[in-house]
Amino acid sequence: MTENSDKWLDAYHDPVASLYTFTQCLTLSDIQADGDWKLIVADLGTGTYDMKLKVYKNTTLLSEHTIIDLPTGVVTFYMDTLTPRTPAIAVASGPYIYVYKNLRPYFKFTLPPLDIHPVEEDLWNQAKTDQVNILNMRDTLEAMRQEGASLTVRSIKLLQMETNNLQNFVNLHKNTPLKKQTVITCLSTMKKSVPDDDAISCLVLGTENKSIYILDPEAFTVLATVNLPNVPVFISVNGLFDVDYRIVVSCRNGCIYTLKRGSTDVTRNMIELNSQPVGMERVNKNIYVGCMDETLHCFTSKGKKLWTVRLPASITAMEAIDYKPKSFTAVIVALSNQEVHIYKEKYLVDVLKMDDVVTGMRFGRFGREDGTLVMSTKRGGLFVKILKRTAKFEEKDKLAGPPAAQNTKLNLPKKTKLFVDQTQREREQCVAMHRTFQRDLAQLRLKVLREYVKALDSSMNPISSDPMEPLKLSAHVQGIGPTFKFSVKLQNTSLTQSSSNLLITFDYDEHLYDFRKKLIQVPILVPGLTYSFDTFIDCKTDKGLSDNVKVYVLKPGKSIPLITGVVSMPVSESIVLV
């Protein structure tokens, strides 16, 4: 079962609903004008037969209609001004659009035929009167296909036939008129004149021949045609046909094109993706695109990328949320790891864990509930979830990431007269200021180098610079006084060479401190090991004075120490007499 969420109610779950469908084939609409919204599903059946149009009222199957070919999209639209205001259902299947009114077949629209290549048409005309050799005809058609020519379905089937069956195939089809038909790849709607919810809408469809058609809802004639560089697969429509509109189309070449009314250059605001798109939704003025490389991108309407989110698995479905009672807009992304993520802008605000991979989603009004999420799964299940009225989605990522305050703009103060004067001075004296900065920087570097050389010459560093005696020194003080424990640690940093015949001594103010052991003989130091040497210090004063103590590591025969360490002594506590 699915994991319960504090923002959603599990309204219905049927794991054996036997639905084989996708997001483009799901829609919600009040098709009977009774205020009870229905779920309309274009079921793909087995993929080869048993394709059906199903209408659900709540959890009951209200109506079922057989579809001849595989459906590629289903939408509802108003095609007249009659009352009661009942919308029609449009199902795209192959080169046809089947229109249903009052759950009954109403009209079938066929896409206009395409132009046939003149050489191909001439070959089939010669085949009618047996004026062409079948083998030569097949070789010519094969050469045309290799050159990139678009052939009819009949010619493609001919190229797939075996040699001994060619004559029978030609005899069977030579008296049939030759037609070249395309198929519909995506479907949507556009308001025609007014933006009302029950206003008359036009059908907008993309086809396999790289075209976008806008159909009149009353006469079912083509109002406008736009040619694209590639085949459209996802489409999003906004605006009015008679006023101004914008169509965002995602194509198979990994590009997104924006079509405007009266615009002829479709590549002006083109967006190039790094991978093939698997889903596209438009929320307000932003375009959300899911890609095959497990990423979710957000672009502006002009093609500027705003952000990219990397997902934990590949995308199987996408849907937009527009919950008007709470003015909440987001994008739902279904993943192949059986999770459903909800993104408000780039923040992951909720995660739903399912028991199957979700392949289709639709958010909207179902029944009499406004915020309903309908999901179909890979194994044919049907899920219905209702958004709680008390649900709150915080703009805070549920996963670890940068804080939300990082994207908050700083409240910069207004420019004062002093700031303007300083800016003007920097502009006028920029050369002199740069030279002064470079001179001071050079002097600082010189001073640092001099101090470094001085430290090397006097061995005033805790690491030996002598390659023959590679040593490392550390010293620290323990206690609160008046007696302290002074610890010195030595380490031979060489890999193979040992150190021997070394001495440790101390330099201090004899009026303040007294070392019980002023000279320590160091045994042989094995490479890699750390040796500790301890002594005790007695503080002679109780006036709260302290001073530095220097630690020297000496080598007989050398005038300067190998290593020098400086330890700042703490202030001693007062001497307590008992």
XYZ file of C-alpha atoms in Angstrom:
578
model
C 0.000 0.000 0.000
C 0.993 3.613 -0.344
C 2.598 5.479 2.516
C 0.195 7.850 4.249
C 0.933 11.561 3.939
C -0.213 14.294 6.281
C -1.325 16.359 3.256
C -3.354 13.798 1.265
C -6.350 11.555 1.922
C -6.531 8.111 0.305
C -9.962 8.305 -1.322
C -9.877 5.255 -3.610
C -7.509 2.472 -4.605
C -8.200 -0.257 -7.167
C -5.057 -2.321 -7.921
C -6.892 -4.394 -10.592
C -8.617 -1.608 -12.553
C -6.815 -2.897 -15.706
C -6.011 0.595 -17.013
C -3.207 0.973 -19.539
C -2.950 4.710 -20.070
C -0.759 7.797 -19.741
C -1.130 11.411 -18.605
C -2.133 12.640 -22.092
C -5.037 10.153 -22.086
C -6.523 11.254 -18.735
C -8.803 14.231 -18.158
C -11.415 15.470 -15.671
C -14.566 17.282 -16.783
C -18.223 17.976 -15.958
C -19.527 16.284 -19.121
C -23.142 16.078 -17.874
C -23.377 19.664 -16.505
C -24.593 18.404 -13.111
C -21.671 19.665 -10.992
C -20.325 16.131 -10.623
C -17.023 15.947 -12.500
C -16.159 12.680 -14.240
C -12.872 10.937 -14.985
C -12.348 10.256 -18.694
C -9.735 7.656 -19.621
C -8.546 6.645 -23.092
C -7.398 3.088 -22.395
C -4.735 1.627 -24.711
C -5.943 -1.918 -23.988
C -3.301 -4.480 -24.912
C -1.543 -2.094 -27.308
C -2.913 -3.815 -30.419
C -6.622 -4.324 -29.644
C -9.280 -3.713 -26.977
C -8.725 0.097 -26.983
C -11.597 1.832 -25.171
C -12.824 5.197 -23.952
C -13.910 4.848 -20.315
C -15.856 7.347 -18.218
C -15.834 7.015 -14.417
C -18.378 8.595 -12.088
C -16.668 8.555 -8.701
C -15.530 4.913 -8.526
C -18.146 3.471 -10.911
C -17.607 2.868 -14.634
C -20.324 5.042 -16.202
C -19.688 4.485 -19.906
C -17.387 2.565 -22.231
C -16.746 3.030 -25.962
C -14.511 1.108 -28.357
C -11.677 2.966 -30.117
C -10.413 1.667 -33.467
C -6.746 2.695 -33.135
C -4.328 3.558 -30.314
C -5.339 6.831 -28.597
C -2.692 9.540 -28.282
C -4.676 12.120 -26.312
C -8.060 13.030 -24.880
C -9.476 16.472 -24.011
C -12.869 18.027 -23.313
C -14.012 21.281 -24.934
C -17.132 23.378 -25.478
C -18.141 23.444 -29.150
C -21.421 25.426 -28.940
C -23.382 27.863 -26.791
C -26.349 25.603 -26.055
C -27.663 25.080 -22.544
C -27.107 23.117 -20.437
C -23.373 23.679 -20.971
C -22.188 20.142 -21.688
C -18.663 19.786 -23.089
C -17.686 17.383 -25.832
C -14.962 14.755 -25.585
C -12.258 14.666 -28.270
C -10.111 11.549 -28.626
C -7.070 11.627 -30.924
C -6.383 8.252 -32.534
C -4.203 7.802 -35.593
C -5.121 10.432 -38.243
C -8.587 10.943 -36.727
C -10.231 12.879 -33.934
C -13.350 11.221 -32.549
C -15.795 13.649 -30.934
C -18.336 12.441 -28.386
C -21.303 14.534 -27.212
C -23.471 13.398 -24.298
C -21.390 10.185 -24.196
C -22.420 9.318 -27.758
C -20.383 9.406 -30.992
C -20.937 12.784 -32.640
C -18.307 13.509 -35.308
C -15.105 12.144 -36.814
C -12.483 14.572 -38.143
C -9.788 13.355 -40.506
C -6.498 15.156 -40.941
C -5.961 16.625 -44.410
C -3.929 14.282 -46.676
C -0.310 15.070 -47.385
C 1.308 15.619 -50.753
C 2.663 12.450 -52.332
C 6.104 12.382 -53.887
C 5.588 12.665 -57.691
C 7.962 9.776 -58.454
C 6.152 7.486 -55.994
C 2.762 8.466 -57.419
C 3.972 7.842 -60.953
C 5.271 4.374 -60.023
C 1.899 3.315 -58.589
C 0.064 4.746 -61.619
C 2.281 2.631 -63.865
C 1.631 -0.393 -61.643
C -2.110 -0.054 -62.355
C -1.527 -0.833 -66.068
C 1.410 -3.209 -65.469
C 3.855 -0.839 -67.188
C 6.599 -1.185 -64.543
C 8.682 -4.089 -63.320
C 7.907 -4.892 -59.694
C 11.565 -5.407 -58.760
C 12.599 -2.131 -60.396
C 9.738 -0.398 -58.588
C 10.922 -1.742 -55.237
C 14.536 -0.687 -55.924
C 13.416 2.821 -56.852
C 11.305 3.164 -53.694
C 14.209 1.872 -51.561
C 16.554 4.440 -53.100
C 14.022 7.195 -52.408
C 13.744 6.136 -48.758
C 17.523 6.103 -48.334
C 17.678 9.634 -49.757
C 15.248 10.806 -47.030
C 12.034 10.989 -49.051
C 8.767 10.575 -47.123
C 6.831 7.589 -48.500
C 3.261 6.452 -48.050
C 2.327 3.559 -45.783
C 1.586 1.396 -48.839
C 5.117 1.869 -50.202
C 6.694 1.154 -46.825
C 4.732 -2.090 -46.559
C 5.858 -3.012 -50.084
C 9.507 -2.634 -49.070
C 8.893 -5.002 -46.155
C 7.398 -7.775 -48.340
C 9.319 -10.790 -49.570
C 10.108 -11.020 -53.273
C 7.629 -13.786 -54.096
C 4.772 -11.822 -52.461
C 5.375 -8.493 -54.194
C 3.113 -9.160 -57.200
C 0.171 -10.232 -55.047
C 0.546 -7.114 -52.868
C 0.601 -4.809 -55.906
C -2.383 -6.529 -57.516
C -4.319 -6.163 -54.279
C -3.718 -2.396 -53.937
C -3.206 -1.098 -57.464
C -6.864 -0.117 -57.916
C -7.086 1.587 -54.514
C -6.466 5.377 -54.492
C -3.019 6.232 -53.128
C -3.178 8.382 -49.990
C -0.581 9.724 -47.625
C -1.866 10.278 -44.119
C -0.159 11.491 -40.972
C -0.996 10.718 -37.328
C -1.640 12.864 -34.277
C 1.084 12.952 -31.597
C -0.304 15.456 -29.048
C -3.594 17.238 -28.347
C -4.744 20.296 -26.410
C -7.391 23.052 -26.418
C -7.427 26.855 -26.762
C -10.177 29.327 -25.881
C -11.469 31.006 -29.044
C -12.780 34.456 -28.079
C -13.331 34.792 -24.321
C -11.413 33.275 -21.383
C -14.466 31.894 -19.538
C -14.374 28.338 -18.236
C -17.313 27.321 -20.441
C -16.293 29.351 -23.498
C -16.010 27.823 -26.953
C -12.554 26.273 -27.463
C -10.465 25.327 -30.471
C -8.595 22.056 -30.771
C -4.799 22.300 -31.073
C -2.999 19.184 -32.263
C 0.504 18.198 -33.295
C 1.169 15.660 -36.031
C 3.891 13.324 -37.191
C 4.562 15.461 -40.282
C 6.043 18.229 -38.042
C 2.969 20.479 -38.065
C 0.616 22.158 -35.609
C -3.072 22.450 -36.601
C -5.681 24.678 -34.936
C -9.238 23.450 -35.635
C -12.489 25.374 -35.572
C -14.785 23.772 -32.933
C -18.007 24.271 -34.901
C -17.190 23.500 -38.554
C -14.047 21.415 -37.792
C -11.982 23.204 -40.396
C -8.309 24.097 -40.116
C -8.003 27.699 -38.890
C -4.196 27.855 -38.805
C -1.215 25.648 -39.594
C 2.345 26.049 -38.284
C 5.297 23.990 -39.508
C 7.959 22.916 -37.018
C 11.562 21.740 -37.483
C 10.732 18.417 -35.817
C 7.901 16.208 -34.587
C 5.991 17.668 -31.581
C 5.418 15.387 -28.589
C 4.239 17.723 -25.791
C 2.151 20.849 -26.189
C 0.983 23.627 -23.838
C -1.444 26.367 -24.939
C -2.222 29.761 -23.411
C -4.272 32.720 -24.612
C -7.191 33.301 -27.024
C -7.169 32.468 -30.719
C -9.008 35.649 -31.791
C -6.863 37.923 -29.583
C -3.394 36.584 -28.858
C -2.065 33.175 -27.963
C 1.169 31.340 -27.211
C 1.817 27.672 -27.883
C 4.841 25.976 -26.275
C 5.849 22.808 -28.115
C 8.446 20.213 -27.098
C 9.845 18.181 -30.005
C 11.744 14.938 -30.456
C 14.978 16.728 -31.362
C 15.341 17.918 -27.753
C 14.213 21.488 -28.454
C 11.296 23.588 -27.204
C 9.677 26.136 -29.519
C 7.303 28.990 -28.667
C 4.660 29.843 -31.283
C 2.902 33.232 -31.176
C 0.033 34.633 -33.155
C 1.339 36.122 -36.390
C 4.911 34.967 -35.778
C 6.683 33.111 -38.609
C 10.091 32.474 -36.978
C 9.529 29.500 -34.662
C 13.221 29.310 -33.685
C 13.372 32.806 -32.164
C 12.814 31.696 -28.555
C 14.094 28.138 -28.997
C 15.276 26.230 -25.919
C 17.870 23.504 -26.448
C 17.874 20.684 -23.900
C 20.763 18.418 -22.945
C 18.560 15.341 -23.205
C 15.282 14.210 -24.736
C 12.132 15.578 -23.009
C 9.800 13.118 -21.278
C 7.344 15.662 -19.879
C 6.514 19.363 -20.073
C 4.196 21.567 -18.035
C 3.647 25.316 -17.962
C 2.937 26.995 -14.607
C 2.208 30.729 -14.745
C 4.949 32.086 -17.029
C 7.523 29.357 -16.375
C 8.092 26.189 -18.392
C 8.955 23.002 -16.473
C 10.624 20.257 -18.499
C 11.580 16.760 -17.362
C 14.348 15.037 -19.323
C 15.634 11.502 -19.802
C 18.846 12.269 -17.881
C 16.848 12.400 -14.595
C 16.728 16.189 -14.388
C 13.946 18.751 -14.002
C 14.534 22.143 -15.641
C 12.697 25.442 -15.332
C 12.780 28.093 -18.070
C 11.164 31.464 -18.564
C 8.853 32.049 -21.522
C 11.786 33.720 -23.310
C 14.036 30.667 -22.927
C 16.222 31.681 -19.955
C 17.066 28.803 -17.618
C 16.147 29.533 -13.996
C 17.249 26.335 -12.230
C 17.860 22.600 -12.597
C 17.051 19.860 -10.084
C 18.600 16.396 -10.310
C 16.139 13.630 -9.467
C 16.885 10.286 -7.778
C 15.300 8.259 -10.624
C 13.972 8.608 -14.165
C 10.703 10.457 -14.831
C 7.605 8.494 -15.850
C 4.910 11.219 -15.761
C 4.440 14.951 -15.066
C 1.422 17.061 -14.132
C 0.792 20.633 -12.988
C -1.114 21.642 -9.833
C -3.251 24.797 -9.852
C -5.218 24.710 -6.595
C -7.102 28.006 -6.666
C -8.705 27.834 -3.158
C -5.222 28.210 -1.653
C -3.516 29.856 -4.671
C -1.095 26.940 -4.713
C 0.781 26.087 -7.911
C 3.334 23.301 -8.230
C 4.543 20.472 -10.465
C 4.049 16.769 -9.739
C 6.753 14.409 -10.996
C 6.317 10.617 -10.928
C 9.550 8.604 -10.797
C 10.520 5.051 -11.690
C 11.416 4.311 -8.036
C 7.674 4.329 -7.143
C 7.786 7.847 -5.695
C 5.829 10.967 -6.598
C 7.590 14.279 -5.902
C 5.848 17.646 -5.644
C 7.962 20.712 -6.461
C 6.964 24.277 -5.656
C 9.401 26.155 -7.840
C 12.681 24.322 -7.157
C 11.795 23.171 -3.623
C 10.684 19.614 -2.943
C 7.683 20.170 -0.673
C 6.150 16.682 -0.526
C 6.877 13.043 -1.426
C 4.292 10.317 -2.003
C 5.518 6.725 -1.886
C 3.436 4.351 -3.998
C 3.423 0.566 -4.313
C 3.807 0.730 -8.124
C 5.302 2.991 -10.789
C 2.908 5.811 -11.727
C 2.481 6.247 -15.505
C -0.398 8.735 -15.671
C -1.583 11.625 -13.465
C -4.250 14.277 -13.548
C -4.952 16.919 -10.888
C -8.240 18.794 -10.722
C -11.841 18.491 -9.687
C -13.237 14.964 -9.440
C -16.734 14.431 -8.174
C -17.303 17.476 -5.986
C -13.765 17.774 -4.599
C -11.522 20.506 -6.042
C -8.092 19.155 -5.115
C -8.061 15.572 -6.385
C -5.064 13.685 -7.747
C -5.910 10.740 -10.012
C -3.062 8.331 -10.823
C -2.788 5.225 -12.992
C 0.046 2.747 -12.434
C 2.162 0.441 -14.549
C 0.323 -2.703 -13.439
C -3.070 -1.175 -14.254
C -4.030 0.198 -10.839
C -6.058 3.351 -10.178
C -5.358 5.694 -7.242
C -7.420 8.691 -6.138
C -6.036 11.062 -3.500
C -7.685 14.207 -2.143
C -5.685 17.191 -0.950
C -6.563 18.096 2.644
C -7.984 21.540 3.207
C -5.537 22.007 6.093
C -2.490 21.017 4.000
C 0.363 23.513 4.022
C 3.303 23.321 1.643
C 6.317 25.218 2.948
C 8.822 26.649 0.497
C 11.507 24.583 2.155
C 13.241 21.637 0.559
C 12.572 18.345 2.328
C 16.092 17.221 1.356
C 19.346 18.691 2.592
C 20.441 21.736 0.664
C 21.130 25.459 0.879
C 18.847 27.453 3.179
C 15.894 29.328 1.725
C 17.391 32.611 2.943
C 20.131 32.175 0.357
C 17.656 33.196 -2.354
C 16.331 36.181 -0.401
C 17.362 39.515 -1.811
C 19.325 41.790 0.499
C 17.714 45.010 1.634
C 20.381 47.327 0.292
C 20.399 50.899 1.632
C 19.884 53.831 -0.656
C 22.878 55.599 -2.145
C 23.978 58.504 0.010
C 25.838 61.635 -1.120
C 29.011 60.344 0.551
C 28.786 57.102 -1.440
C 28.319 59.013 -4.685
C 31.297 61.279 -3.879
C 33.522 58.285 -3.084
C 32.475 56.584 -6.307
C 33.301 59.701 -8.289
C 36.700 59.970 -6.566
C 37.493 56.335 -7.398
C 36.648 56.937 -11.048
C 38.831 60.037 -11.281
C 41.820 58.673 -9.328
C 41.634 55.000 -10.286
C 45.207 54.877 -11.665
C 46.801 56.410 -8.565
C 44.761 54.198 -6.241
C 45.790 51.081 -8.155
C 49.472 52.036 -8.033
C 49.272 52.715 -4.279
C 47.616 49.340 -3.707
C 50.267 47.507 -5.742
C 53.080 49.296 -3.872
C 51.632 48.448 -0.429
C 51.084 44.858 -1.508
C 54.699 44.541 -2.668
C 55.956 46.000 0.625
C 53.817 43.553 2.597
C 55.188 40.603 0.629
C 58.760 41.826 1.154
C 58.254 42.181 4.899
C 56.771 38.695 5.151
C 59.709 37.188 3.255
C 62.225 38.982 5.443
C 60.555 37.730 8.618
C 60.476 34.230 7.167
C 64.195 34.298 6.365
C 64.911 35.676 9.820
C 62.952 32.831 11.396
C 64.883 30.290 9.335
C 68.236 31.772 10.291
C 67.417 31.808 13.998
C 65.449 28.545 13.907
C 62.434 30.337 15.380
C 59.996 27.784 14.013
C 58.629 24.501 15.426
C 59.679 22.488 12.352
C 63.355 21.964 11.540
C 64.646 23.320 8.235
C 67.815 21.205 8.439
C 67.469 18.273 5.985
C 69.910 16.223 8.114
C 67.771 16.623 11.251
C 64.061 16.630 10.191
C 62.312 17.249 13.511
C 58.956 18.535 14.694
C 58.439 20.184 18.104
C 55.339 20.821 20.183
C 55.180 22.069 23.791
C 52.380 22.827 26.219
C 51.825 23.662 29.897
C 49.510 21.923 32.377
C 48.347 23.121 35.809
C 47.117 26.288 37.500
C 50.209 27.057 39.566
C 52.297 27.803 41.380
C 53.765 24.516 40.035
C 53.258 23.698 36.345
C 53.987 20.596 34.333
C 55.886 21.449 31.139
C 55.678 18.816 28.357
C 57.814 18.763 25.211
C 57.056 16.379 22.336
C 59.578 15.586 19.620
C 58.986 13.663 16.416
C 61.431 12.542 13.771
C 59.661 13.278 10.452
C 62.196 11.420 8.344
C 61.233 8.156 6.666
C 64.531 6.299 7.058
C 67.025 8.447 8.980
C 67.143 8.408 12.805
C 68.262 11.328 15.025
C 70.570 11.070 18.046
C 72.783 13.100 20.406
C 70.238 15.900 20.956
C 69.608 18.161 23.937
C 66.573 20.137 25.149
C 67.054 23.290 27.171
C 64.965 26.282 28.185
C 65.302 30.084 28.194
C 63.210 31.887 30.818
C 63.172 34.729 33.350
C 64.904 33.408 36.467
C 63.131 35.991 38.656
C 59.745 34.472 37.756
C 60.315 30.780 37.167
C 62.536 27.943 38.311
C 62.923 24.774 36.208
C 63.594 21.592 38.203
C 65.230 20.001 35.148
C 66.932 22.630 32.979
C 68.662 20.275 30.554
C 67.125 17.120 29.066
C 69.145 14.582 27.118
C 67.250 13.121 24.168
C 67.813 9.460 23.250
C 67.839 8.235 19.676
C 64.651 9.222 17.808
C 63.183 6.499 15.621
C 61.428 7.842 12.464
C 57.669 8.218 12.769
C 57.422 7.962 16.586
C 56.563 10.801 18.970
C 58.600 11.119 22.188
C 57.423 13.076 25.214
C 59.736 14.779 27.759
C 58.370 16.346 30.961
C 59.654 18.697 33.627
C 58.166 20.872 36.366
C 58.242 24.668 36.758
C 57.848 26.583 40.004
C 56.532 30.133 39.912
C 58.456 32.407 42.306
C 56.012 35.334 42.445
C 52.401 35.736 43.497
C 51.882 39.154 41.863
C 50.016 37.726 38.852
C 52.893 38.113 36.405
C 53.677 35.789 33.485
C 56.221 35.599 30.692
C 57.158 33.482 27.658
C 59.376 30.430 27.863
C 61.527 29.381 24.914
C 62.358 25.746 24.220
C 65.554 24.953 22.302
C 66.537 21.673 20.674
C 70.328 21.711 20.383
C 72.886 19.685 18.521
C 76.459 19.668 19.860
C 78.807 21.379 17.454
C 76.191 23.787 16.056
C 75.976 27.418 17.123
C 72.236 27.844 16.513
C 69.371 25.648 17.739
C 67.749 23.114 15.424
C 64.229 24.088 16.563
C 62.886 26.850 18.750
C 59.496 26.838 20.417
C 57.861 29.686 22.325
C 55.283 28.918 25.035
C 53.188 31.629 26.690
C 52.966 30.817 30.401
C 49.624 31.269 32.164
C 49.212 33.464 35.242
C 49.900 31.476 38.401
C 47.400 31.155 41.208
C 48.376 32.608 44.591
C 50.396 30.475 46.961
C 48.107 29.035 49.626
C 49.678 28.287 52.990
C 47.978 25.674 55.189
